[in-house]
Amino acid sequence: MTNADLSRRAMLGICAAGVAAPALAAPKPKSGRDFPEGFLWGSATAAHQVEGNNVASDIWLLEHVKPTLFSEPSGDACDSLHRWAQDLDLVKALGLTAYRFGIEWARIEPESGQFSIAMLDHYGRMIDGCLERGLAPIITFSHFSVPRWFAGHGHFQSADGADLFARFCDRAMRHLGDRIAYAVTLNEPNVSALLRFAALPPAFMGGVKAMLNAAAKASGMPSFASALFSEQDVTPAMVAAHIKAYQVIKALRPSLPVGVGLAVEDDQLVGEDDSYRASKRRAVYAPWFDVIRTHGDFIGVQNYTRRRYDGHGLVPPPPGSPMASDGREIYPASLGNSVRYAHQGTGKPVLITESGIAASDDTLRQAYIPQSLTGLKTVMDDGVPVLGYTHWSLLDNFEWVSGYGPQFGLASVDRKSFARQPKPSALIFSAIARSGDLP
Ligand code: IFM
């Protein structure tokens, strides 16, 4: 098959998925439906969390050093490295039109400057698999995990960190870029800033230091850094990396919509004193809203909860609030509120790149999905342009330091046979996606 054939198939597939150019025109509401035709309905995963055996990555090393903060190693994860076609079949069977997934930098460039054509071909087959099934491929270039060599080299904060990331993006784009529907450069690059406002116990940061020191020792590097655990403010470095990645991606395919997937909480004020919340917003969101205004075509919103603040800091959820199993308050209106806030801050269309809850009791998710989408519809009815919604996550997967405890999936995964089993919430989501209507 020639490149021209692939491009033709790509266009056909993208058109079938309802994202024919211009992909940034937010679909217009049509009378009789709650959500417009062409609105993207999808689910999301991340390479390290589902593929398994990501042995050249920084996170794999951090899972295995002593001491570690990880409750268990990722191991085989969901074996999506081999079972990706089943994942895509599941997304299609649910009647969805988009799949967000990551291409794993640590597999594509396991040693600095050594690119694996075989792994690029692998992700090419996944992208083609999406297009053949009428799914718009939403590709994340870096979802927390990076190659181990990059972490030992100083991570995004090193003098050439942004250039090294841009080199990877350039290489991946040249191999895959003509078939991508949306590009997400970085996943939650504001997470280290966010954690500073999360009232983490001091022991946690002590544990971070010990784990990173152990990783540096194990890899024979002077230091070791990670996107998930950082003692410094990495925002300027991440912003620089996004800008360079945006530039190389747009240079190769100007029409491809590029954004970041930002963690956005619904920050609510308790009382009159807004100083603490304002300081959080300045640190966690403002730098990203600024950069997306100039170097972004959409803002990816990743929302899971609300947070309440008075003038001194975090205020706990009201007594009796429903709680997800990862300790976050279940507050469905937070999705619409965060989308509105992100659009106000950037002026750009919103793509919901993640939304969901950790719940082993699926009845909570069965209620959460329609409730959160009801809030989203209100915001869209007010005129906020929203391109689509990808639910986190397709599968119960590896939730970083928490291991396989928290369950975010629309489908469960048997930890030995890797069999995927859709949950009732998947069918509820599927009915909304197929009809464009809330129940
Ligand atoms: O699993 C994570 C994902 O990797 C990034 N956003 C939040 C999810 C749930 O905590």
XYZ file of N, CA, C and O in Angstrom, residues 117-271:
620
model
N 11.520 2.066 13.990
C 10.546 2.087 12.891
C 9.457 1.058 13.157
O 8.277 1.284 12.886
N 9.833 -0.062 13.760
C 8.834 -1.108 14.037
C 7.756 -0.574 14.988
O 6.563 -0.854 14.816
N 8.175 0.204 16.005
C 7.161 0.730 16.938
C 6.337 1.827 16.283
O 5.137 1.930 16.529
N 6.979 2.644 15.452
C 6.184 3.646 14.727
C 5.162 2.942 13.829
O 3.997 3.354 13.747
N 5.585 1.856 13.198
C 4.640 1.092 12.364
C 3.497 0.528 13.214
O 2.343 0.486 12.786
N 3.856 0.088 14.424
C 2.820 -0.442 15.330
C 1.736 0.620 15.566
O 0.536 0.344 15.437
N 2.171 1.837 15.931
C 1.171 2.884 16.182
C 0.462 3.281 14.885
O -0.713 3.660 14.911
N 1.165 3.136 13.763
C 0.503 3.384 12.476
C -0.640 2.392 12.257
O -1.720 2.761 11.773
N -0.411 1.126 12.643
C -1.488 0.133 12.493
C -2.662 0.474 13.405
O -3.822 0.287 13.041
N -2.366 0.985 14.605
C -3.472 1.372 15.504
C -4.278 2.532 14.905
O -5.505 2.555 14.971
N -3.553 3.499 14.348
C -4.254 4.652 13.762
C -5.099 4.187 12.580
O -6.275 4.551 12.456
N -4.506 3.342 11.720
C -5.292 2.810 10.595
C -6.485 2.008 11.111
O -7.575 2.050 10.531
N -6.265 1.269 12.213
C -7.356 0.485 12.808
C -8.494 1.387 13.261
O -9.674 1.029 13.146
N -8.161 2.541 13.790
C -9.210 3.516 14.166
C -9.973 3.944 12.923
O -11.213 3.930 12.889
N -9.215 4.337 11.904
C -9.857 4.886 10.705
C -10.738 3.840 10.029
O -11.847 4.138 9.588
N -10.257 2.596 10.008
C -11.067 1.528 9.391
C -12.382 1.329 10.136
O -13.373 0.909 9.564
N -12.373 1.633 11.436
C -13.595 1.466 12.242
C -14.399 2.762 12.355
O -15.324 2.844 13.161
N -13.996 3.794 11.627
C -14.733 5.063 11.703
C -14.489 5.826 12.983
O -15.337 6.607 13.420
N -13.310 5.613 13.598
C -12.986 6.307 14.852
C -11.942 7.384 14.575
O -10.917 7.110 13.930
N -12.177 8.580 15.068
C -11.184 9.648 14.916
C -10.040 9.396 15.897
O -10.272 9.348 17.111
N -8.801 9.238 15.414
C -7.681 9.003 16.347
C -7.221 10.319 16.990
O -6.766 11.224 16.311
N -7.371 10.399 18.300
C -6.893 11.556 19.065
C -5.611 11.082 19.752
O -5.648 10.186 20.595
N -4.485 11.653 19.335
C -3.198 11.085 19.741
C -2.513 11.956 20.790
O -2.337 13.157 20.590
N -2.112 11.320 21.891
C -1.331 12.004 22.918
C 0.142 11.682 22.693
O 0.526 10.506 22.634
N 0.972 12.719 22.591
C 2.399 12.498 22.331
C 3.163 12.178 23.612
O 4.179 11.469 23.566
N 2.735 12.720 24.743
C 3.390 12.339 26.001
C 2.366 12.345 27.135
O 1.794 13.381 27.458
N 2.136 11.168 27.690
C 1.177 11.025 28.789
C 1.945 10.563 30.025
O 1.999 9.380 30.336
N 2.633 11.481 30.656
C 3.432 11.287 31.872
C 4.713 10.478 31.648
O 5.792 10.917 32.001
N 4.606 9.274 31.074
C 5.817 8.458 30.959
C 6.718 9.001 29.856
O 6.244 9.482 28.823
N 8.027 8.932 30.097
C 9.027 9.364 29.114
C 10.110 8.277 29.078
O 10.181 7.433 29.976
N 10.992 8.319 28.067
C 12.084 7.327 28.082
C 12.959 7.509 29.324
O 13.169 8.639 29.781
N 13.477 6.425 29.804
C 14.315 6.472 31.009
C 15.512 7.396 30.799
O 15.896 8.144 31.694
N 16.102 7.348 29.574
C 17.273 8.204 29.320
C 16.908 9.680 29.456
O 17.716 10.491 29.892
N 15.672 10.032 29.079
C 15.246 11.435 29.120
C 15.067 11.875 30.580
O 15.425 13.002 30.951
N 14.568 10.985 31.410
C 14.397 11.306 32.837
C 15.760 11.508 33.499
O 15.931 12.400 34.340
N 16.730 10.680 33.120
C 18.066 10.801 33.708
C 18.834 11.988 33.158
O 19.764 12.494 33.783
N 18.419 12.440 32.001
C 19.078 13.570 31.336
C 18.603 14.912 31.911
O 19.135 15.961 31.549
N 17.590 14.854 32.777
C 17.075 16.105 33.355
C 15.632 16.392 32.987
O 15.093 17.425 33.357
N 15.033 15.446 32.184
C 13.602 15.556 31.891
C 13.327 16.839 31.104
O 14.226 17.363 30.451
N 12.085 17.335 31.151
C 11.748 18.539 30.387
C 12.517 19.762 30.896
O 12.650 20.746 30.179
N 13.019 19.703 32.134
C 13.708 20.878 32.704
C 15.151 21.017 32.206
O 15.779 22.034 32.488
N 15.680 20.023 31.523
C 17.067 20.166 31.061
C 17.113 21.221 29.939
O 16.100 21.514 29.312
N 18.311 21.746 29.692
C 18.443 22.856 28.729
C 17.877 22.479 27.362
O 17.284 23.310 26.680
N 18.047 21.213 26.953
C 17.534 20.811 25.633
C 16.298 19.917 25.732
O 15.945 19.221 24.777
N 15.626 19.927 26.889
C 14.452 19.059 27.085
C 13.364 19.305 26.042
O 12.819 18.374 25.450
N 13.055 20.587 25.802
C 11.995 20.916 24.846
C 12.408 20.482 23.435
O 11.591 19.951 22.666
N 13.693 20.672 23.110
C 14.156 20.289 21.767
C 14.097 18.776 21.571
O 13.767 18.282 20.484
N 14.449 18.033 22.618
C 14.418 16.569 22.498
C 12.991 16.075 22.317
O 12.731 15.151 21.534
N 12.052 16.698 23.050
C 10.641 16.313 22.870
C 10.181 16.669 21.458
O 9.507 15.875 20.790
N 10.570 17.852 21.008
C 10.162 18.285 19.658
C 10.754 17.355 18.590
O 10.105 17.060 17.584
N 11.984 16.866 18.824
C 12.593 15.934 17.867
C 11.750 14.664 17.762
O 11.500 14.141 16.675
N 11.283 14.174 18.938
C 10.423 12.985 18.941
C 9.104 13.276 18.211
O 8.647 12.475 17.383
N 8.507 14.430 18.503
C 7.220 14.760 17.862
C 7.385 14.853 16.348
O 6.531 14.386 15.585
N 8.492 15.446 15.935
C 8.760 15.594 14.505
C 8.841 14.213 13.844
O 8.214 13.944 12.817
N 9.591 13.311 14.487
C 9.780 11.968 13.923
C 8.438 11.216 13.865
O 8.102 10.568 12.861
N 7.679 11.319 14.941
C 6.382 10.624 14.986
C 5.420 11.214 13.956
O 4.691 10.483 13.271
N 5.437 12.537 13.834
C 4.546 13.180 12.857
C 4.871 12.738 11.440
O 3.979 12.507 10.625
N 6.165 12.649 11.125
C 6.533 12.272 9.752
C 6.031 10.863 9.425
O 5.743 10.534 8.285
N 5.941 10.008 10.437
C 5.507 8.627 10.215
C 3.978 8.494 10.274
O 3.400 7.673 9.580
N 3.356 9.277 11.156
C 1.951 9.031 11.491
C 1.030 10.218 11.225
O -0.189 10.077 11.255
N 1.628 11.379 11.017
C 0.871 12.626 11.127
C -0.250 12.813 10.135
O -1.217 13.514 10.422
N -0.150 12.171 8.954
C -1.195 12.420 7.957
C -2.503 11.745 8.321
O -3.525 11.993 7.695
N -2.468 10.869 9.350
C -3.673 10.089 9.660
C -4.281 10.418 11.013
O -5.204 9.764 11.465
N -3.741 11.428 11.688
C -4.210 11.782 13.033
C -5.370 12.780 12.907
O -5.352 13.626 12.016
N -6.354 12.680 13.802
C -7.471 13.639 13.757
C -7.225 14.835 14.680
O -7.561 15.967 14.330
N -6.692 14.584 15.877
C -6.370 15.647 16.835
C -5.068 15.251 17.533
O -4.860 14.061 17.828
N -4.228 16.249 17.822
C -2.967 15.979 18.529
C -2.986 16.655 19.889
O -3.272 17.851 19.997
N -2.688 15.866 20.928
C -2.532 16.387 22.290
C -1.043 16.276 22.591
O -0.513 15.165 22.668
N -0.348 17.405 22.715
C 1.099 17.328 22.916
C 1.433 16.692 24.258
O 2.173 15.715 24.341
N 0.884 17.270 25.336
C 1.240 16.843 26.693
C -0.027 16.557 27.487
O -1.020 17.296 27.370
N 0.018 15.522 28.290
C -1.103 15.204 29.168
C -0.888 15.839 30.538
O 0.135 15.581 31.189
N -1.829 16.653 30.947
C -1.810 17.273 32.280
C -0.427 17.810 32.645
O 0.141 17.450 33.683
N 0.131 18.687 31.800
C 1.445 19.249 32.141
C 1.379 20.159 33.359
O 2.421 20.592 33.847
N 0.165 20.422 33.839
C 0.014 21.269 35.032
C -0.133 20.432 36.308
O -0.457 20.958 37.363
N 0.137 19.119 36.213
C -0.163 18.284 37.389
C 0.769 18.582 38.564
O 0.345 18.564 39.719
N 2.035 18.903 38.267
C 2.938 19.156 39.401
C 2.539 20.465 40.086
O 2.604 20.575 41.315
N 2.075 21.456 39.313
C 1.577 22.700 39.912
C 0.307 22.408 40.722
O 0.130 22.912 41.847
N -0.529 21.557 40.175
C -1.802 21.217 40.842
C -1.565 20.536 42.194
O -2.260 20.816 43.183
N -0.575 19.659 42.223
C -0.320 18.900 43.450
C 0.087 19.824 44.604
O -0.129 19.501 45.774
N 0.654 20.968 44.273
C 1.026 21.924 45.338
C -0.179 22.475 46.070
O -0.066 23.033 47.148
N -1.350 22.392 45.438
C -2.568 22.920 46.069
C -3.456 21.780 46.569
O -4.617 21.985 46.872
N -2.908 20.574 46.633
C -3.724 19.407 46.962
C -3.588 18.980 48.413
O -4.131 17.951 48.807
N -2.881 19.761 49.216
C -2.712 19.452 50.646
C -2.187 18.024 50.842
O -2.737 17.239 51.624
N -1.111 17.684 50.114
C -0.515 16.348 50.266
C 0.234 16.256 51.592
O 0.849 17.240 52.020
N 0.229 15.107 52.240
C 0.976 14.975 53.486
C 2.478 15.166 53.237
O 2.990 14.722 52.206
N 3.209 15.847 54.162
C 4.639 16.090 53.952
C 5.412 14.795 53.684
O 6.392 14.786 52.932
N 4.933 13.703 54.278
C 5.636 12.425 54.077
C 5.669 12.040 52.606
O 6.588 11.358 52.141
N 4.668 12.466 51.844
C 4.614 12.100 50.427
C 5.822 12.682 49.684
O 6.489 11.980 48.930
N 6.103 13.990 49.942
C 7.224 14.603 49.229
C 8.555 13.972 49.670
O 9.483 13.844 48.864
N 8.631 13.543 50.926
C 9.822 12.819 51.389
C 9.974 11.524 50.608
O 11.076 11.149 50.188
N 8.860 10.860 50.395
C 8.858 9.604 49.641
C 9.271 9.833 48.199
O 9.973 9.014 47.596
N 8.853 10.964 47.630
C 9.221 11.301 46.255
C 10.733 11.421 46.147
O 11.375 10.840 45.259
N 11.309 12.172 47.080
C 12.766 12.399 47.051
C 13.518 11.071 47.127
O 14.428 10.812 46.338
N 13.099 10.220 48.063
C 13.791 8.935 48.246
C 13.664 8.068 46.997
O 14.628 7.422 46.555
N 12.485 8.068 46.388
C 12.265 7.236 45.192
C 13.100 7.755 44.009
O 13.730 6.959 43.296
N 13.115 9.078 43.814
C 13.886 9.630 42.688
C 15.381 9.403 42.891
O 16.111 9.107 41.935
N 15.855 9.516 44.147
C 17.274 9.236 44.419
C 17.607 7.785 44.098
O 18.657 7.483 43.516
N 16.693 6.893 44.478
C 16.932 5.468 44.209
C 16.968 5.204 42.708
O 17.772 4.398 42.215
N 16.109 5.921 41.957
C 16.074 5.730 40.498
C 17.365 6.255 39.871
O 17.901 5.648 38.931
N 17.859 7.387 40.380
C 19.116 7.941 39.848
C 20.235 6.927 40.067
O 21.032 6.641 39.164
N 20.275 6.361 41.274
C 21.325 5.391 41.600
C 21.207 4.156 40.697
O 22.199 3.697 40.114
N 19.984 3.651 40.575
C 19.780 2.423 39.795
C 20.154 2.618 38.334
O 20.571 1.675 37.657
N 19.973 3.836 37.825
C 20.253 4.031 36.401
C 21.629 4.658 36.167
O 21.981 4.963 35.026
N 22.372 4.878 37.234
C 23.710 5.429 37.088
C 23.711 6.859 36.576
O 24.654 7.312 35.940
N 22.627 7.590 36.844
C 22.516 8.986 36.407
C 22.691 9.888 37.628
O 22.369 9.483 38.752
N 23.150 11.117 37.417
C 23.333 12.008 38.565
C 22.013 12.363 39.256
O 21.984 12.578 40.472
N 20.924 12.428 38.502
C 19.615 12.712 39.116
C 18.540 12.091 38.245
O 18.821 11.627 37.130
N 17.331 12.085 38.748
C 16.225 11.489 38.012
C 14.997 12.356 38.255
O 14.717 12.730 39.385
N 14.284 12.714 37.191
C 13.087 13.556 37.347
C 11.906 12.860 36.710
O 12.071 11.914 35.930
N 10.703 13.314 37.049
C 9.492 12.677 36.537
C 8.386 13.720 36.414
O 8.334 14.671 37.191
N 7.498 13.507 35.436
C 6.371 14.443 35.262
C 5.392 14.331 36.415
O 4.724 15.287 36.781
N 5.300 13.151 36.991
C 4.312 12.930 38.046
C 4.786 13.448 39.386
O 3.977 13.787 40.251
N 6.091 13.446 39.585
C 6.627 13.809 40.898
C 7.690 14.868 40.685
O 8.737 14.573 40.126
N 7.410 16.053 41.132
C 8.423 17.076 40.948
C 8.469 17.967 42.172
O 7.439 18.354 42.704
N 9.699 18.260 42.577
C 9.831 19.132 43.741
C 9.859 20.591 43.316
O 9.643 21.479 44.107
N 10.165 20.827 42.019
C 10.210 22.223 41.556
C 8.992 22.518 40.685
O 8.285 21.615 40.273
N 8.829 23.809 40.382
C 7.773 24.207 39.466
C 8.271 23.960 38.039
O 9.166 24.646 37.550
N 7.691 22.967 37.394
C 8.161 22.606 36.055
C 7.366 23.309 34.959
O 7.567 23.044 33.778
N 6.464 24.225 35.348
C 5.584 24.842 34.349
C 6.352 25.503 33.199
O 6.029 25.241 32.021
N 7.365 26.347 33.474
C 8.036 26.984 32.322
C 8.631 25.959 31.358
O 8.549 26.133 30.137
N 9.187 24.870 31.891
C 9.787 23.849 31.025
C 8.713 23.144 30.198
O 8.910 22.870 29.003
N 7.564 22.875 30.811
C 6.507 22.175 30.084
C 5.890 23.093 29.025
O 5.550 22.645 27.921
N 5.763 24.366 29.357
C 5.236 25.326 28.384
C 6.171 25.388 27.171
O 5.731 25.346 26.016
N 7.480 25.447 27.438
C 8.452 25.508 26.336
C 8.350 24.248 25.470
O 8.412 24.320 24.228
N 8.173 23.097 26.118
C 8.072 21.835 25.368
C 6.816 21.839 24.507
O 6.836 21.413 23.339
N 5.716 22.317 25.062
C 4.481 22.368 24.264
C 4.661 23.275 23.049
O 4.267 22.918 21.936
N 5.244 24.442 23.270
C 5.375 25.403 22.154
C 6.218 24.801 21.026
O 5.842 24.838 19.852
N 7.327 24.167 21.396
C 8.191 23.587 20.344
C 7.471 22.437 19.635
O 7.568 22.290 18.419
N 6.760 21.633 20.412
C 6.028 20.519 19.801
C 4.945 21.057 18.876
O 4.761 20.562 17.746
N 4.218 22.055 19.347
C 3.163 22.671 18.523
C 3.767 23.144 17.193
O 3.202 22.905 16.117
N 4.925 23.793 17.280
C 5.529 24.343 16.057
C 5.937 23.247 15.078
O 5.684 23.365 13.878
N 6.540 22.158 15.595
C 6.966 21.128 14.630
C 5.749 20.399 14.047
O 5.739 20.046 12.870
N 4.735 20.207 14.862
C 3.541 19.509 14.352
C 2.858 20.361 13.290
O 2.514 19.896 12.197
N 2.689 21.636 13.596
C 1.998 22.518 12.639
C 2.831 22.723 11.366
O 2.279 22.883 10.289
N 4.170 22.691 11.509
C 5.012 22.866 10.314
C 4.780 21.705 9.350
O 4.801 21.876 8.137
N 4.544 20.520 9.899
C 4.355 19.353 9.042
C 2.919 19.232 8.553
O 2.669 18.711 7.476
N 1.965 19.632 9.376
C 0.557 19.544 8.949
C -0.238 20.701 9.554
O -0.851 20.557 10.625
N -0.226 21.839 8.872
C -0.843 23.039 9.444
C -2.311 22.863 9.814
O -2.800 23.520 10.738
N -3.023 21.986 9.124
C -4.464 21.871 9.386
C -4.784 20.980 10.590
O -5.938 20.892 11.004
N -3.790 20.289 11.140
C -4.079 19.363 12.244
C -4.334 20.146 13.538
O -3.483 20.915 13.980
N -5.481 19.961 14.186
C -5.741 20.672 15.442
C -4.838 20.133 16.565
O -4.783 18.927 16.806
N -4.162 21.062 17.233
C -3.199 20.692 18.283
C -3.570 21.410 19.581
O -3.888 22.602 19.574
N -3.516 20.676 20.702
C -3.787 21.291 22.010
C -3.054 20.547 23.104
O -2.210 19.679 22.832
N -3.352 20.888 24.352
C -2.858 20.107 25.496
C -4.075 19.542 26.226
O -5.171 20.079 26.106
N -3.867 18.493 26.995
C -4.926 17.968 27.865
C -4.656 18.474 29.273
O -3.766 17.977 29.957
N -5.400 19.476 29.689
C -5.117 20.158 30.951
C -5.993 19.614 32.076
O -7.196 19.412 31.872
N -5.389 19.369 33.232
C -6.197 19.009 34.404
C -6.901 20.279 34.882
O -6.243 21.253 35.240
N -8.224 20.263 34.841
C -8.995 21.456 35.247
C -10.009 21.033 36.304
O -10.915 20.238 36.027
N -9.827 21.538 37.506
C -10.798 21.262 38.568
C -11.803 22.407 38.614
O -11.506 23.524 38.166
N -12.967 22.112 39.125
C -13.999 23.149 39.271
C -13.764 23.799 40.636
O -14.184 23.279 41.663
N -13.037 24.916 40.620
C -12.614 25.547 41.880
C -13.702 26.486 42.382
O -13.998 27.493 41.741
N -14.272 26.153 43.514
C -15.384 26.942 44.045
C -14.948 27.682 45.304
O -14.141 27.186 46.082
N -15.559 28.842 45.474
C -15.208 29.705 46.596
C -16.168 29.468 47.757
O -17.377 29.404 47.567
N -15.590 29.337 48.951
C -16.391 29.259 50.175
C -16.112 30.564 50.920
O -14.973 30.824 51.297
N -17.121 31.379 51.092
C -16.906 32.680 51.746
C -16.524 33.741 50.730
O -16.763 33.581 49.521
